[in-house]
Every structure is written in C-alpha cells, then in structure tokens.
CSV table of C-alpha atoms in Angstrom, one decimal:
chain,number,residue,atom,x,y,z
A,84,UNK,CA,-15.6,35.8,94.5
A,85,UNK,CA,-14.3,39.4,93.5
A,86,UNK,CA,-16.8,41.5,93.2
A,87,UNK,CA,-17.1,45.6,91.7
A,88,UNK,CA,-20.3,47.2,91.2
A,89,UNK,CA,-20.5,50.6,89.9
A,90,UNK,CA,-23.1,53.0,90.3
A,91,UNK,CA,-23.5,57.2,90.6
A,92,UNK,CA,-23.7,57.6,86.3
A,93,UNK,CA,-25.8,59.2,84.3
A,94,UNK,CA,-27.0,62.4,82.2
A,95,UNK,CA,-25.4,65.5,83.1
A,96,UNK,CA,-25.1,68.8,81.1
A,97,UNK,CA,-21.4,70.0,80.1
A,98,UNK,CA,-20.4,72.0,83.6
A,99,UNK,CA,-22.1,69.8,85.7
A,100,UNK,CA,-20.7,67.3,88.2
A,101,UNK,CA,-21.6,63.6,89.1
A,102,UNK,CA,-20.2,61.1,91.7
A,103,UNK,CA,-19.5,57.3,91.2
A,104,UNK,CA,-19.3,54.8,93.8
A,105,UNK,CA,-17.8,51.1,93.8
A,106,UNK,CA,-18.8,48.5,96.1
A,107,UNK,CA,-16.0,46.5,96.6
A,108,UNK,CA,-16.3,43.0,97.5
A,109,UNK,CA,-14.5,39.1,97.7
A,110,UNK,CA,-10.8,40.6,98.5
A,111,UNK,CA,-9.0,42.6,101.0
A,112,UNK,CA,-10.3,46.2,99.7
A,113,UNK,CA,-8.4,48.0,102.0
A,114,UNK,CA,-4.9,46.1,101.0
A,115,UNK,CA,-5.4,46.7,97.6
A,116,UNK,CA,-4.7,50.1,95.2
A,117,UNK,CA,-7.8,50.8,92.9
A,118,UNK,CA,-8.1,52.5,89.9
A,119,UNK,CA,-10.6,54.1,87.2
A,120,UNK,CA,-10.6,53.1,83.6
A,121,UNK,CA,-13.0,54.7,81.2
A,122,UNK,CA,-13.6,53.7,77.8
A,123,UNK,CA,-15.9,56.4,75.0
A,124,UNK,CA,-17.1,54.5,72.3
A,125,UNK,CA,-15.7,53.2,69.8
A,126,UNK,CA,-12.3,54.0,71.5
A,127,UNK,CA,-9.8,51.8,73.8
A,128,UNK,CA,-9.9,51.9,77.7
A,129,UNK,CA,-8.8,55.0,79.3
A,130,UNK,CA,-7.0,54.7,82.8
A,131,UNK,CA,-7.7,58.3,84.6
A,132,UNK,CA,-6.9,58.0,88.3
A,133,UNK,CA,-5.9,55.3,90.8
A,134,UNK,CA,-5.4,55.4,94.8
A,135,UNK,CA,-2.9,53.7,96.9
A,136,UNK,CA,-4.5,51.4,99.4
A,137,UNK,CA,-3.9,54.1,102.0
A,138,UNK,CA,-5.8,56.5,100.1
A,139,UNK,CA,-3.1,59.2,100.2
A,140,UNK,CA,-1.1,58.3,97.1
A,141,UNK,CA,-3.2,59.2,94.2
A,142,UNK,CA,-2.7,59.8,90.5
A,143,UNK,CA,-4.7,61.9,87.6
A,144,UNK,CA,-4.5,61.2,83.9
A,145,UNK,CA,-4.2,64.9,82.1
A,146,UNK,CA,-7.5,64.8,80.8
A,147,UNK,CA,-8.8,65.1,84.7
A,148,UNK,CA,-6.1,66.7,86.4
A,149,UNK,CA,-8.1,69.4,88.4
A,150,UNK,CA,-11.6,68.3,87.7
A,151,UNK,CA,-12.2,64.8,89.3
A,152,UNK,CA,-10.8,63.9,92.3
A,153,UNK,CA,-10.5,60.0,94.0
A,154,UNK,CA,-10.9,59.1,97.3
A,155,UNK,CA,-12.1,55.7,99.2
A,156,UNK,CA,-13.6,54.5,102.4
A,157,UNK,CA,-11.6,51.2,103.5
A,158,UNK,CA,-13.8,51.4,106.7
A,159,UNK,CA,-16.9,50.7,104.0
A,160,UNK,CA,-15.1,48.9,101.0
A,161,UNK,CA,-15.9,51.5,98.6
A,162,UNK,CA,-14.0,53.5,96.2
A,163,UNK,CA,-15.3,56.8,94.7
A,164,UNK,CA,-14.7,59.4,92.2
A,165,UNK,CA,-15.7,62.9,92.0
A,166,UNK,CA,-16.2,64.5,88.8
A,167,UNK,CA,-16.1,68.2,88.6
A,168,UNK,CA,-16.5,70.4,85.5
A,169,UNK,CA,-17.9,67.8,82.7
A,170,UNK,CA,-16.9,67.6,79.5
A,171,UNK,CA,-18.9,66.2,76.4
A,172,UNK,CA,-15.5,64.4,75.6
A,173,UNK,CA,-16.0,63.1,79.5
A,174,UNK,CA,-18.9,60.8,78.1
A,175,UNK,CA,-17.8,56.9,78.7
A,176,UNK,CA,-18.5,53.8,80.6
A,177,UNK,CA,-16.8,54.3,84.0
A,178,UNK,CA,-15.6,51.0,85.2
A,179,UNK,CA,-13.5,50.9,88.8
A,180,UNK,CA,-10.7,48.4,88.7
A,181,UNK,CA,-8.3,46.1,91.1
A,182,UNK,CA,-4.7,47.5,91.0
A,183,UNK,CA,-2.7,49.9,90.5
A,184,UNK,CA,-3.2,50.6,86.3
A,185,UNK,CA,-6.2,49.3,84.0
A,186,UNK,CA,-5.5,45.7,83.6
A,187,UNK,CA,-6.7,44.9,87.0
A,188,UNK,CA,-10.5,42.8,87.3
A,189,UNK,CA,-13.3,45.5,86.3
A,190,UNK,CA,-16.9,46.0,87.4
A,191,UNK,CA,-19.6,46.1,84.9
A,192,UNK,CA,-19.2,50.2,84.4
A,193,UNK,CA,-22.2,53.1,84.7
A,194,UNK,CA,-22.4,55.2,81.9
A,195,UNK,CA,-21.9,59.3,82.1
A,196,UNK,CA,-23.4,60.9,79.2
A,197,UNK,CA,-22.2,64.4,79.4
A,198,UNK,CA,-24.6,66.3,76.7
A,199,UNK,CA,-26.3,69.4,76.6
C-alpha cells in the first residue's frame, strides 16, 4: 500500500522558515520523482517544486523560486522541503505527491499558517 505522511507544518510569522518531511512508503521511493502540491483555501492545487528520483533535477514554481528549496534522502525514503522567507500568501495545506507534476497519489497534507 502507497503510503505519504506529511509532517514539519505549522504557525510561523511572515519571515520565518519551516521544514516539511514525507515519509514515503509501499513503492520504490528512490525510483520515483516526487513533487509538492499546495492548495490555500478556497483555491485549486498548487504544484511548487518536484525532484527527480536522483535528487539532482529539481524544479521551482515562481511563487518559490529562491525561497524553498527540495531535497530527499532515498537512503531513508523521505522527501523534504525547505521553506525560507514566508509569505502570508505562503499559507496552505502542503501535500507531497508521487510523480513528476500534481496529479500523482498525495498524503494527507500539514498545514503552514504563515500569520503575524
């Protein structure tokens, strides 16, 4: 069974940085490219970054370019993100997904309120 399980979110002030972890479990992690989808309420999913399964090939929506950065740990089957520099308009569930794009089998999500 494929398994993602987000965690790392919370309440942050606008400047601040947080970190979110996925446990990845139930496929070959380190075969597969993963990605970050985000969704603010009331609005439609939000794909922001994704990593080739080597972890060197990465990619940045605008909206992060230069503030979060991805990375992953094949070794432990868990993908990460670094957020740098938080924005109010950063405020969303953060959900990790299979694949290369945000169609791919999500996690449940952690939520990152980004309020002062």
């Amino acid at each position: 069974e494929v398994q993602l399980v987000e965690s790392g979110g919370g309440l942050v002030q606008p400047g601040g940085s947080l970190r979110l972890s996925c446990a990845a479990s139930g496929f070959s992690f380190g075969s597969s490219d993963m990605s970050w989808v985000r969704q603010a309420p009331g609005e439609g999913a939000e794909w922001i970054s994704a990593i080739a399964s080597g972890g060197v090939v990465a990619y940045y929506d605008d909206s992060v370019k230069g503030r979060f950065a991805i990375s992953r740990d094949n070794a432990k089957n868990t993908l990460y993100l670094q957020m740098n520099s938080l924005k109010p308009s950063d405020t969303a569930v953060y959900y990790c997904a299979r694949g290369w794009g945000p169609f791919g089998y999500r996690g449940q999500g952690t939520q990152v309120i980004v309020s002062g």
